[in-house]
CSV table of C-alpha atoms in Angstrom, one decimal:
chain,number,residue,atom,x,y,z
A,1,GLY,CA,138.7,59.5,244.8
A,2,PHE,CA,141.9,59.9,242.6
A,3,ILE,CA,145.0,62.5,243.2
A,4,ILE,CA,147.0,62.9,240.0
A,5,PHE,CA,150.5,64.5,240.4
A,6,PHE,CA,152.8,65.9,237.7
A,7,THR,CA,155.1,68.8,237.2
A,8,SER,CA,154.6,71.6,234.8
A,9,ASP,CA,157.9,70.7,233.6
A,10,PHE,CA,156.6,67.2,232.6
A,11,TYR,CA,153.6,68.7,230.6
A,12,VAL,CA,155.5,71.7,229.1
A,13,LYS,CA,158.2,68.7,228.0
A,14,GLN,CA,155.4,67.4,225.5
A,15,TYR,CA,153.3,70.5,224.8
A,16,PRO,CA,155.9,73.3,224.6
A,17,ASP,CA,153.5,75.7,223.0
A,18,ARG,CA,151.2,75.3,225.7
A,19,LYS,CA,150.7,76.7,229.3
A,20,LEU,CA,148.9,75.1,232.3
A,21,PHE,CA,147.0,78.1,233.4
A,22,GLN,CA,145.2,78.0,229.9
A,23,TYR,CA,143.0,75.2,231.8
A,24,PRO,CA,140.6,77.1,233.8
A,25,PHE,CA,141.2,74.8,236.9
A,26,PHE,CA,144.7,75.7,237.1
A,27,ASN,CA,144.0,79.3,236.9
A,28,ALA,CA,142.5,80.1,240.2
A,29,MET,CA,143.1,83.9,239.8
A,30,LEU,CA,140.6,84.2,237.2
A,31,HIS,CA,138.3,81.2,237.6
A,32,LYS,CA,137.1,79.0,240.4
A,33,PRO,CA,139.4,76.3,240.9
A,34,ILE,CA,136.5,73.7,241.6
A,35,LEU,CA,134.9,71.6,238.8
A,36,LEU,CA,131.4,69.7,239.7
A,37,ILE,CA,131.4,66.8,237.7
A,38,PRO,CA,128.0,65.8,236.0
A,39,ALA,CA,126.8,62.2,236.5
A,40,THR,CA,126.7,62.0,232.6
A,41,GLU,CA,130.0,62.8,232.2
A,42,LYS,CA,131.7,60.5,235.1
A,43,ALA,CA,132.1,57.3,233.0
A,44,ALA,CA,134.3,58.8,230.1
A,45,LEU,CA,136.4,60.5,232.9
A,46,LEU,CA,137.0,57.5,234.9
A,47,GLN,CA,137.8,55.3,231.5
A,48,THR,CA,140.6,57.9,230.9
A,49,ILE,CA,141.8,58.1,234.7
A,50,SER,CA,141.8,54.1,234.6
A,51,LEU,CA,144.0,54.2,231.3
A,52,LEU,CA,146.4,56.9,233.1
A,53,GLN,CA,146.7,54.5,235.9
A,54,GLN,CA,147.2,51.5,234.1
A,55,GLU,CA,149.8,53.2,231.9
A,56,HIS,CA,151.7,54.7,235.0
A,57,LEU,CA,151.9,50.9,236.6
A,58,GLN,CA,153.3,49.4,233.3
A,59,GLN,CA,157.0,49.7,231.7
A,60,GLY,CA,155.8,50.1,227.9
A,61,LEU,CA,157.6,51.6,225.1
A,62,MET,CA,157.2,55.6,225.5
A,63,LYS,CA,155.9,55.4,228.6
A,64,GLN,CA,156.0,59.4,229.2
A,65,GLU,CA,154.5,60.1,226.2
A,66,MET,CA,151.6,58.1,226.7
A,67,LEU,CA,150.9,59.5,230.0
A,68,SER,CA,151.3,63.0,228.7
A,69,ARG,CA,148.5,62.1,226.2
A,70,TYR,CA,146.1,60.4,228.4
A,71,LEU,CA,146.8,63.4,231.0
A,72,ASP,CA,146.0,66.2,228.2
A,73,ILE,CA,142.6,64.3,227.0
A,74,LEU,CA,141.4,64.4,230.7
A,75,MET,CA,142.1,68.1,231.0
A,76,ILE,CA,140.7,69.0,227.6
A,77,HIS,CA,137.4,66.9,228.6
A,78,LEU,CA,137.5,68.7,232.2
A,79,THR,CA,138.0,72.1,230.3
A,80,ARG,CA,134.8,71.2,228.0
A,81,ILE,CA,132.7,70.5,231.1
A,82,TYR,CA,134.1,73.4,233.1
A,83,GLU,CA,133.2,75.9,230.1
A,84,ALA,CA,129.9,74.2,229.7
A,85,GLN,CA,129.0,75.4,233.4
A,86,GLY,CA,130.0,78.9,232.3
A,87,THR,CA,132.3,79.7,235.1
A,88,VAL,CA,134.2,82.5,234.2
A,89,SER,CA,135.2,85.5,235.7
A,90,ASN,CA,134.1,89.3,234.7
A,91,GLY,CA,136.4,91.8,233.4
A,92,SER,CA,137.6,92.9,229.9
A,93,SER,CA,140.3,91.1,227.8
A,94,GLY,CA,142.8,93.6,228.9
A,95,GLU,CA,142.2,93.4,232.6
A,96,LEU,CA,142.2,89.5,232.3
A,97,VAL,CA,145.4,89.6,230.8
A,98,GLN,CA,146.9,91.9,233.6
A,99,LEU,CA,145.2,89.5,236.3
A,100,GLN,CA,146.8,86.5,234.5
A,101,ALA,CA,150.2,88.5,234.9
A,102,LEU,CA,149.6,89.3,238.1
A,103,GLY,CA,148.7,85.7,239.1
A,104,ASN,CA,152.2,84.7,237.9
A,105,LEU,CA,153.8,87.1,240.1
A,106,ILE,CA,151.9,86.0,242.9
A,107,ASP,CA,153.2,82.5,242.4
A,108,LEU,CA,156.6,83.3,242.0
A,109,HIS,CA,156.7,85.9,245.1
A,110,TYR,CA,154.2,85.0,247.7
A,111,LYS,CA,156.6,83.6,250.1
A,112,GLU,CA,158.4,87.0,249.8
A,113,HIS,CA,155.7,88.8,251.5
A,114,ARG,CA,156.1,91.6,248.8
A,115,PRO,CA,154.4,94.8,249.3
A,116,VAL,CA,151.7,95.4,247.2
A,117,SER,CA,153.4,98.5,245.4
A,118,TYR,CA,156.0,95.7,244.2
A,119,TYR,CA,153.3,94.1,241.9
A,120,ALA,CA,151.9,96.9,240.7
A,121,GLU,CA,155.5,98.2,239.8
A,122,GLN,CA,155.9,94.7,237.9
A,123,LEU,CA,152.7,95.5,236.0
A,124,HIS,CA,153.8,99.1,235.2
A,125,VAL,CA,150.5,100.5,236.9
A,126,THR,CA,149.7,102.4,240.0
A,127,THR,CA,148.7,100.4,243.3
A,128,LYS,CA,145.3,101.6,243.0
A,129,GLN,CA,144.8,100.7,239.3
A,130,LEU,CA,145.7,97.2,240.2
A,131,ASN,CA,143.5,96.9,243.1
A,132,ASP,CA,140.7,98.5,241.3
A,133,THR,CA,140.9,96.0,238.3
A,134,CYS,CA,141.2,93.0,241.1
A,135,LYS,CA,138.4,94.3,243.1
A,136,ARG,CA,136.0,94.6,239.6
A,137,SER,CA,136.9,91.4,238.2
A,138,LEU,CA,137.5,89.4,241.2
A,139,GLY,CA,135.9,91.1,244.2
A,140,LYS,CA,139.3,90.7,246.1
A,141,THR,CA,142.3,92.8,246.7
A,142,ILE,CA,145.7,92.0,245.9
A,143,ASN,CA,146.7,91.2,249.3
A,144,ASP,CA,143.6,88.8,249.4
A,145,LEU,CA,144.7,87.2,246.6
A,146,VAL,CA,148.3,86.8,248.3
A,147,GLN,CA,146.7,85.1,251.2
A,148,VAL,CA,144.5,83.0,249.3
A,149,ARG,CA,147.8,81.7,247.5
A,150,THR,CA,149.5,81.3,250.9
A,151,ILE,CA,146.6,79.4,252.3
A,152,LEU,CA,146.5,76.9,249.4
A,153,GLU,CA,149.9,76.0,249.6
A,154,ALA,CA,149.9,75.7,253.6
A,155,GLN,CA,147.0,73.4,253.1
A,156,ARG,CA,148.8,71.2,250.2
A,157,LEU,CA,151.8,71.0,252.4
A,158,LEU,CA,149.7,69.9,255.5
A,159,VAL,CA,147.9,67.0,253.4
A,160,HIS,CA,150.9,66.0,251.1
A,161,SER,CA,153.9,66.7,252.9
A,162,GLY,CA,155.5,65.2,256.2
A,163,LEU,CA,156.5,68.8,257.4
A,164,THR,CA,155.5,69.8,260.8
A,165,SER,CA,153.3,73.1,261.2
A,166,SER,CA,156.3,75.1,262.1
A,167,GLN,CA,158.1,73.9,259.4
A,168,ILE,CA,155.4,74.7,256.9
A,169,ALA,CA,155.2,78.4,258.5
A,170,ALA,CA,158.9,78.9,258.0
A,171,GLU,CA,158.7,77.6,254.5
A,172,LEU,CA,155.9,80.0,253.5
A,173,GLY,CA,157.9,82.8,255.3
A,174,TYR,CA,156.4,82.9,258.6
A,175,TYR,CA,159.1,82.9,261.2
A,176,ASP,CA,156.7,83.9,263.9
A,177,LYS,CA,154.9,80.4,263.7
A,178,ALA,CA,152.1,81.8,266.4
A,179,TYR,CA,151.2,84.5,264.0
A,180,PHE,CA,151.0,82.2,261.3
A,181,PHE,CA,148.7,79.8,263.1
A,182,ARG,CA,146.3,82.5,263.8
A,183,PHE,CA,146.5,83.7,260.3
A,184,PHE,CA,145.7,80.1,259.1
A,185,LYS,CA,142.9,79.6,261.6
A,186,LYS,CA,141.2,83.1,260.6
A,187,GLN,CA,141.2,82.1,257.0
A,188,THR,CA,140.1,78.3,257.2
A,189,GLY,CA,138.3,78.3,260.8
A,190,MET,CA,140.9,75.4,261.8
A,191,THR,CA,144.1,75.4,263.1
A,192,PRO,CA,146.9,73.6,261.1
A,193,GLU,CA,147.0,70.3,262.9
A,194,GLN,CA,142.9,70.4,263.0
A,195,PHE,CA,143.3,70.9,258.9
A,196,ARG,CA,145.7,68.4,258.6
A,197,LEU,CA,143.8,65.7,260.7
A,198,THR,CA,140.3,66.5,259.1
A,199,ASN,CA,142.1,65.8,255.4
A,200,LYS,CA,144.2,63.0,255.9
């Protein structure tokens, strides 16, 4: 398989009028962050990935611009596949805008362990209204969404960083590492170290 790393700053520099969360697979709040690639689409996707890889390994003129173009082509192609599969969330357009704003807030503050009321206050609604919207559209509470985001980051750090499990716990705002380990195992069925070994 392939892992493609890039920062949001890299993308926004080339496309300042766009946001990454416009792509459904970068918007886990509203869409499932998983896309199954049909066999009929693999060849075209692999060709674009190959061009990305070749450009990355070279030192050609306007390298960053070329990389950004290939990356954008790849994401547009993936979005077309995603939309064709009909993987969309329920909810009115107003609710989706509110959930997107909630997702952005959670991304900014999930390590701070803010109370649910904080997110509601920032969005100028009551805690009950926001939780009801989340349950209706996503089948999850605000606490569930924060936990999902925390576990996702923990998994990313376990696989792609050299930090110890204790350091990752502290990075995520859990200074009682035993509590974090229990939380991680409850959510994933594995200890942090088991997850790291399984996914290395």
